[in-house]
Short mmCIF file of C-alpha atoms and ligand atoms in Angstrom, two decimals:
data_model
loop_
_atom_site.label_atom_id
_atom_site.label_comp_id
_atom_site.label_asym_id
_atom_site.label_seq_id
_atom_site.Cartn_x
_atom_site.Cartn_y
_atom_site.Cartn_z
CA MET A 1 0.00 0.00 0.00
CA ALA A 2 1.33 3.45 -0.90
CA GLU A 3 2.19 5.91 1.86
CA ASN A 4 -0.47 8.21 0.51
CA ASP A 5 -3.15 5.54 0.91
CA SER A 6 -2.26 4.80 4.50
CA THR A 7 -2.84 8.41 5.54
CA ARG A 8 -6.18 8.43 3.71
CA MET A 9 -7.11 5.20 5.49
CA ARG A 10 -7.70 6.52 8.99
CA PRO A 11 -9.19 6.32 11.50
CA LEU A 12 -10.01 2.61 11.39
CA ILE A 13 -11.47 0.22 13.96
CA ASP A 14 -10.39 -3.43 14.26
CA ILE A 15 -13.62 -5.08 15.39
CA GLY A 16 -12.03 -8.51 15.98
CA ILE A 17 -8.58 -8.94 17.46
CA ASN A 18 -7.70 -11.83 19.80
CA LEU A 19 -5.33 -9.63 21.74
CA ALA A 20 -5.44 -11.79 24.87
CA HIS A 21 -3.81 -14.60 22.85
CA ASP A 22 -0.48 -15.71 24.29
CA SER A 23 1.35 -14.97 21.03
CA TYR A 24 1.13 -11.31 22.10
CA ASP A 25 2.41 -11.89 25.63
CA GLY A 26 5.94 -10.70 24.84
CA ASP A 27 5.10 -7.40 23.13
CA ARG A 28 1.39 -6.60 23.56
CA ASP A 29 1.97 -2.91 24.32
CA ALA A 30 4.13 -2.54 21.21
CA VAL A 31 1.39 -4.22 19.12
CA ILE A 32 -1.14 -1.72 20.45
CA ALA A 33 1.22 1.22 19.90
CA ARG A 34 1.91 0.17 16.29
CA ALA A 35 -1.83 -0.12 15.64
CA LEU A 36 -2.55 3.33 17.05
CA ALA A 37 0.31 4.85 15.04
CA ALA A 38 -1.17 3.29 11.89
CA GLY A 39 -4.53 4.98 12.59
CA VAL A 40 -6.29 1.96 14.07
CA VAL A 41 -7.75 4.08 16.83
CA GLN A 42 -10.02 1.53 18.51
CA MET A 43 -9.95 -2.26 18.77
CA ILE A 44 -12.45 -4.80 20.06
CA VAL A 45 -10.68 -7.62 21.87
CA THR A 46 -12.40 -10.94 21.27
CA GLY A 47 -13.40 -13.06 24.26
CA SER A 48 -13.78 -16.70 23.30
CA SER A 49 -13.86 -18.39 26.71
CA ALA A 50 -14.53 -17.22 30.27
CA ALA A 51 -10.79 -16.75 30.82
CA SER A 52 -10.12 -14.87 27.58
CA SER A 53 -13.22 -12.70 28.15
CA ARG A 54 -11.86 -11.72 31.57
CA ALA A 55 -8.48 -11.01 29.98
CA ALA A 56 -10.12 -8.91 27.23
CA ILE A 57 -11.94 -6.84 29.86
CA SER A 58 -8.78 -6.32 31.86
CA LEU A 59 -6.89 -5.15 28.74
CA SER A 60 -9.75 -2.78 27.95
CA ARG A 61 -9.52 -1.28 31.43
CA GLN A 62 -5.83 -0.60 30.85
CA HIS A 63 -6.56 1.21 27.56
CA PRO A 64 -9.82 3.08 28.11
CA GLY A 65 -11.43 4.48 24.99
CA GLN A 66 -9.08 2.48 22.77
CA LEU A 67 -9.71 -1.16 23.64
CA PHE A 68 -13.11 -2.77 24.20
CA ALA A 69 -14.07 -6.37 24.84
CA THR A 70 -16.54 -9.06 23.92
CA ALA A 71 -17.61 -11.69 26.46
CA GLY A 72 -18.58 -15.14 25.30
CA VAL A 73 -17.73 -18.76 24.65
CA HIS A 74 -16.61 -19.86 21.18
CA PRO A 75 -18.35 -22.97 19.77
CA HIS A 76 -15.04 -24.84 20.11
CA HIS A 77 -15.43 -24.40 23.89
CA ALA A 78 -19.21 -24.98 24.00
CA THR A 79 -18.92 -27.84 26.49
CA GLU A 80 -17.28 -25.39 28.93
CA LEU A 81 -20.48 -23.34 29.17
CA THR A 82 -21.73 -24.74 32.48
CA ALA A 83 -24.38 -22.98 34.57
CA ALA A 84 -21.57 -21.40 36.61
CA VAL A 85 -19.78 -20.09 33.52
CA LEU A 86 -23.05 -18.78 32.12
CA ALA A 87 -23.67 -16.93 35.39
CA GLU A 88 -20.20 -15.43 35.15
CA LEU A 89 -20.77 -14.36 31.53
CA ARG A 90 -24.00 -12.71 32.63
CA GLN A 91 -21.96 -10.58 35.06
CA LEU A 92 -19.21 -9.88 32.53
CA ALA A 93 -21.74 -8.78 29.91
CA LEU A 94 -22.75 -5.94 32.25
CA GLU A 95 -19.23 -4.48 32.37
CA PRO A 96 -19.02 -1.13 30.59
CA GLN A 97 -16.00 -2.29 28.56
CA VAL A 98 -18.01 -5.16 27.07
CA VAL A 99 -19.57 -4.03 23.80
CA ALA A 100 -20.89 -7.39 22.54
CA VAL A 101 -21.81 -10.90 23.63
CA GLY A 102 -19.69 -13.58 21.91
CA GLU A 103 -17.90 -14.75 20.08
CA CYS A 104 -20.58 -17.38 19.89
CA GLY A 105 -22.15 -19.50 17.19
CA LEU A 106 -21.61 -22.83 15.49
CA ASP A 107 -18.50 -24.47 14.02
CA TYR A 108 -19.14 -27.83 12.36
CA TYR A 109 -15.82 -27.66 10.51
CA ARG A 110 -13.61 -28.52 13.43
CA ASN A 111 -16.31 -30.02 15.68
CA TYR A 112 -14.27 -29.58 18.85
CA SER A 113 -17.60 -29.69 20.74
CA PRO A 114 -20.59 -31.91 19.80
CA HIS A 115 -23.32 -30.20 17.74
CA ALA A 116 -25.92 -30.42 20.52
CA ALA A 117 -23.58 -28.70 22.98
CA GLN A 118 -22.76 -26.01 20.42
CA GLN A 119 -26.44 -25.35 19.79
CA GLN A 120 -27.23 -25.13 23.51
CA ALA A 121 -24.33 -22.74 24.13
CA PHE A 122 -25.45 -20.61 21.17
CA HIS A 123 -29.05 -20.40 22.44
CA ARG A 124 -27.92 -19.44 25.95
CA GLN A 125 -25.64 -16.68 24.66
CA LEU A 126 -28.29 -15.27 22.33
CA GLU A 127 -30.62 -15.10 25.34
CA LEU A 128 -27.87 -13.34 27.24
CA ALA A 129 -27.39 -10.85 24.41
CA GLY A 130 -31.13 -10.17 24.49
CA GLU A 131 -31.07 -9.58 28.27
CA SER A 132 -28.00 -7.37 28.16
CA GLY A 133 -29.18 -5.28 25.23
CA LYS A 134 -25.76 -5.65 23.62
CA PRO A 135 -25.15 -6.89 20.07
CA VAL A 136 -23.77 -10.35 19.29
CA PHE A 137 -20.39 -11.23 17.83
CA LEU A 138 -21.07 -14.28 15.69
CA HIS A 139 -18.91 -17.14 14.44
CA GLN A 140 -20.13 -19.67 11.90
CA ARG A 141 -18.30 -22.32 9.90
CA ASP A 142 -19.90 -25.13 7.89
CA ALA A 143 -23.10 -24.79 9.93
CA HIS A 144 -25.05 -22.21 7.98
CA GLU A 145 -28.54 -23.77 8.10
CA ASP A 146 -28.62 -24.53 11.83
CA PHE A 147 -27.00 -21.18 12.52
CA ILE A 148 -29.64 -19.20 10.62
CA ALA A 149 -32.49 -21.24 12.15
CA ILE A 150 -31.28 -20.53 15.70
CA LEU A 151 -30.67 -16.85 14.96
CA ARG A 152 -34.20 -16.49 13.56
CA GLU A 153 -35.65 -17.85 16.81
CA HIS A 154 -33.95 -15.08 18.77
CA GLY A 155 -33.88 -12.39 16.11
CA ALA A 156 -36.48 -10.05 17.57
CA THR A 157 -34.83 -9.85 20.99
CA ILE A 158 -31.33 -9.01 19.78
CA ALA A 159 -29.79 -5.56 19.36
CA GLY A 160 -27.99 -6.40 16.14
CA GLY A 161 -24.78 -8.25 15.56
CA VAL A 162 -21.93 -9.02 13.24
CA ALA A 163 -21.18 -12.15 11.24
CA HIS A 164 -17.48 -11.98 12.03
CA CYS A 165 -14.83 -13.22 9.60
CA PHE A 166 -17.25 -13.67 6.74
CA THR A 167 -15.82 -16.11 4.19
CA GLY A 168 -19.01 -17.55 2.70
CA GLY A 169 -20.79 -17.30 -0.63
CA ALA A 170 -23.52 -15.09 -2.06
CA ALA A 171 -26.48 -16.99 -0.55
CA GLU A 172 -24.94 -16.92 2.91
CA LEU A 173 -24.29 -13.21 2.59
CA GLU A 174 -27.88 -12.54 1.50
CA SER A 175 -29.32 -14.40 4.48
CA TYR A 176 -27.13 -12.46 6.92
CA LEU A 177 -28.10 -9.16 5.36
CA GLU A 178 -31.77 -10.19 5.50
CA LEU A 179 -31.37 -10.84 9.22
CA GLY A 180 -30.04 -7.29 9.62
CA LEU A 181 -26.51 -8.35 10.52
CA ALA A 182 -23.32 -6.44 9.85
CA ILE A 183 -20.54 -8.30 8.03
CA GLY A 184 -16.94 -8.52 9.27
CA ILE A 185 -14.29 -8.73 6.54
CA THR A 186 -10.78 -9.98 7.38
CA GLY A 187 -7.56 -10.51 5.44
CA TRP A 188 -9.18 -13.66 4.03
CA ILE A 189 -10.04 -11.36 1.12
CA CYS A 190 -6.29 -11.00 0.44
CA ASP A 191 -5.91 -14.76 -0.07
CA GLU A 192 -5.84 -15.51 -3.79
CA ARG A 193 -6.27 -19.26 -3.16
CA ARG A 194 -9.53 -19.19 -1.22
CA GLY A 195 -10.71 -15.60 -0.71
CA SER A 196 -10.94 -14.07 -4.18
CA HIS A 197 -14.76 -14.58 -4.34
CA LEU A 198 -14.97 -11.96 -1.58
CA LEU A 199 -13.63 -9.29 -3.98
CA GLN A 200 -16.99 -9.51 -5.79
CA LEU A 201 -19.17 -10.04 -2.72
CA VAL A 202 -17.95 -7.02 -0.72
CA ARG A 203 -19.60 -4.82 -3.35
CA ARG A 204 -23.00 -6.14 -2.19
CA ILE A 205 -22.53 -5.16 1.45
CA PRO A 206 -24.19 -1.85 2.30
CA ALA A 207 -21.50 0.58 3.56
CA GLU A 208 -23.30 1.08 6.88
CA ARG A 209 -22.96 -2.65 7.58
CA LEU A 210 -19.41 -3.35 6.44
CA LEU A 211 -16.91 -3.79 9.29
CA LEU A 212 -13.19 -4.53 9.14
CA GLU A 213 -11.16 -6.86 11.33
CA THR A 214 -7.81 -8.62 11.39
CA ASP A 215 -8.81 -11.62 13.58
CA GLY A 216 -5.15 -11.56 14.66
CA PRO A 217 -3.05 -13.50 15.49
CA TYR A 218 -4.77 -15.58 12.79
CA LEU A 219 -5.20 -14.82 9.08
CA LEU A 220 -2.12 -12.80 8.28
CA PRO A 221 -2.87 -11.23 4.86
CA ARG A 222 -1.01 -13.32 2.30
CA ASP A 223 -0.19 -10.46 -0.04
CA LEU A 224 1.79 -8.15 2.26
CA ILE A 225 4.91 -6.72 0.64
CA PRO A 226 7.47 -7.24 2.03
CA LYS A 227 6.35 -10.47 3.69
CA PRO A 228 6.62 -10.06 7.47
CA ALA A 229 9.17 -12.29 9.21
CA SER A 230 6.46 -13.55 11.57
CA ARG A 231 3.25 -15.37 10.55
CA ARG A 232 1.48 -13.60 13.39
CA ASN A 233 -1.20 -11.15 12.29
CA GLU A 234 -1.76 -7.89 14.18
CA PRO A 235 -3.96 -4.79 13.89
CA VAL A 236 -1.24 -2.70 12.20
CA TYR A 237 -2.18 -4.60 9.02
CA LEU A 238 -5.81 -3.44 9.09
CA PRO A 239 -5.13 -0.48 6.72
CA HIS A 240 -3.82 -2.99 4.19
CA ILE A 241 -7.03 -5.05 4.40
CA ALA A 242 -9.07 -1.85 4.17
CA ALA A 243 -7.21 -0.80 1.02
CA VAL A 244 -7.97 -4.15 -0.65
CA VAL A 245 -11.66 -3.87 0.31
CA ALA A 246 -11.91 -0.24 -0.89
CA GLN A 247 -10.36 -1.14 -4.22
CA ALA A 248 -12.70 -4.11 -4.64
CA ARG A 249 -15.66 -1.82 -3.98
CA GLY A 250 -14.35 0.86 -6.32
CA GLU A 251 -14.35 3.39 -3.49
CA PRO A 252 -11.75 5.96 -2.40
CA PRO A 253 -9.94 4.66 0.72
CA GLU A 254 -11.19 7.54 2.86
CA THR A 255 -14.80 6.70 2.01
CA LEU A 256 -14.46 3.14 3.30
CA ALA A 257 -12.48 4.31 6.35
CA ARG A 258 -15.25 6.74 7.25
CA SER A 259 -18.16 4.37 6.65
CA SER A 260 -16.65 1.32 8.37
CA THR A 261 -15.59 3.37 11.39
CA GLU A 262 -19.05 4.90 11.66
CA ALA A 263 -20.65 1.47 11.28
CA ALA A 264 -18.50 -0.02 14.04
CA ARG A 265 -19.25 2.87 16.39
CA ARG A 266 -22.95 2.62 15.75
CA LEU A 267 -23.22 -1.15 16.25
CA PHE A 268 -20.97 -1.37 19.32
CA ARG A 269 -21.79 2.12 20.67
CA LEU A 270 -18.15 3.13 20.86
CA PRO A 271 -17.17 6.62 21.93
CA ARG A 272 -15.46 8.99 19.52
CA THR A 273 -11.75 9.52 20.14
CA ASP A 274 -9.54 12.61 19.81
CA ALA A 275 -8.06 10.96 16.74
CA ARG A 276 -11.67 11.25 15.34
ZN1 LIG B 301 -14.34 -16.75 14.87
#
């Protein structure tokens, strides 16, 4: 990305960064500082278990106005959602730093938890989202039909949500948009082997529902030049992802920066920062 583009590509918000992940333990503050310097002014730290949700909240307390958290249990960990953990999540969801319930949903690709347990955990967390009045941060892989059916049951009680790390096809996208969800686009779109269909599909996402995320430390964009020494992804690469999305949509970079930042602030009710 040209220097010129990176200054036109701010501010940005990374709506999905697993910053509590241990791959950041050695240099987390430097990762945050690099992101801020690149114009990524706010980041939502993904909670995917009780422990990582607590860690996300604690990070958010250390960086008020810049970091925010989600609180939830990923479908991989669905069997961990006991009554006690659910009660804890209910408390965590009330914390002011928590801007969404999740990540939650269904993952039949890896099947680390049985389908029935995943479905139960998803129902419970959608109920929690309804109670808390906060939006949901959704994960779905190879489970589209069950996922949509469960979401429809709870749809009316939920204050919006995002289908995070969208990698699906046109029909999947249409059903999410019909349900009123926002769509999270990651560096998957930069992957010429498996993500090039997204270059077409991002044009169909209304600007007020298109959100950007790195999903770091996962999904390092494959087309970075020069190739970073580490395979670890981090929010400093969000402007690169944004540039690819803007080009695919035929939009000036600043237009996408403005609309995606506005969309993130509206959905997650984030405050404005001095960096605007
Ligand atoms: Zn996910």
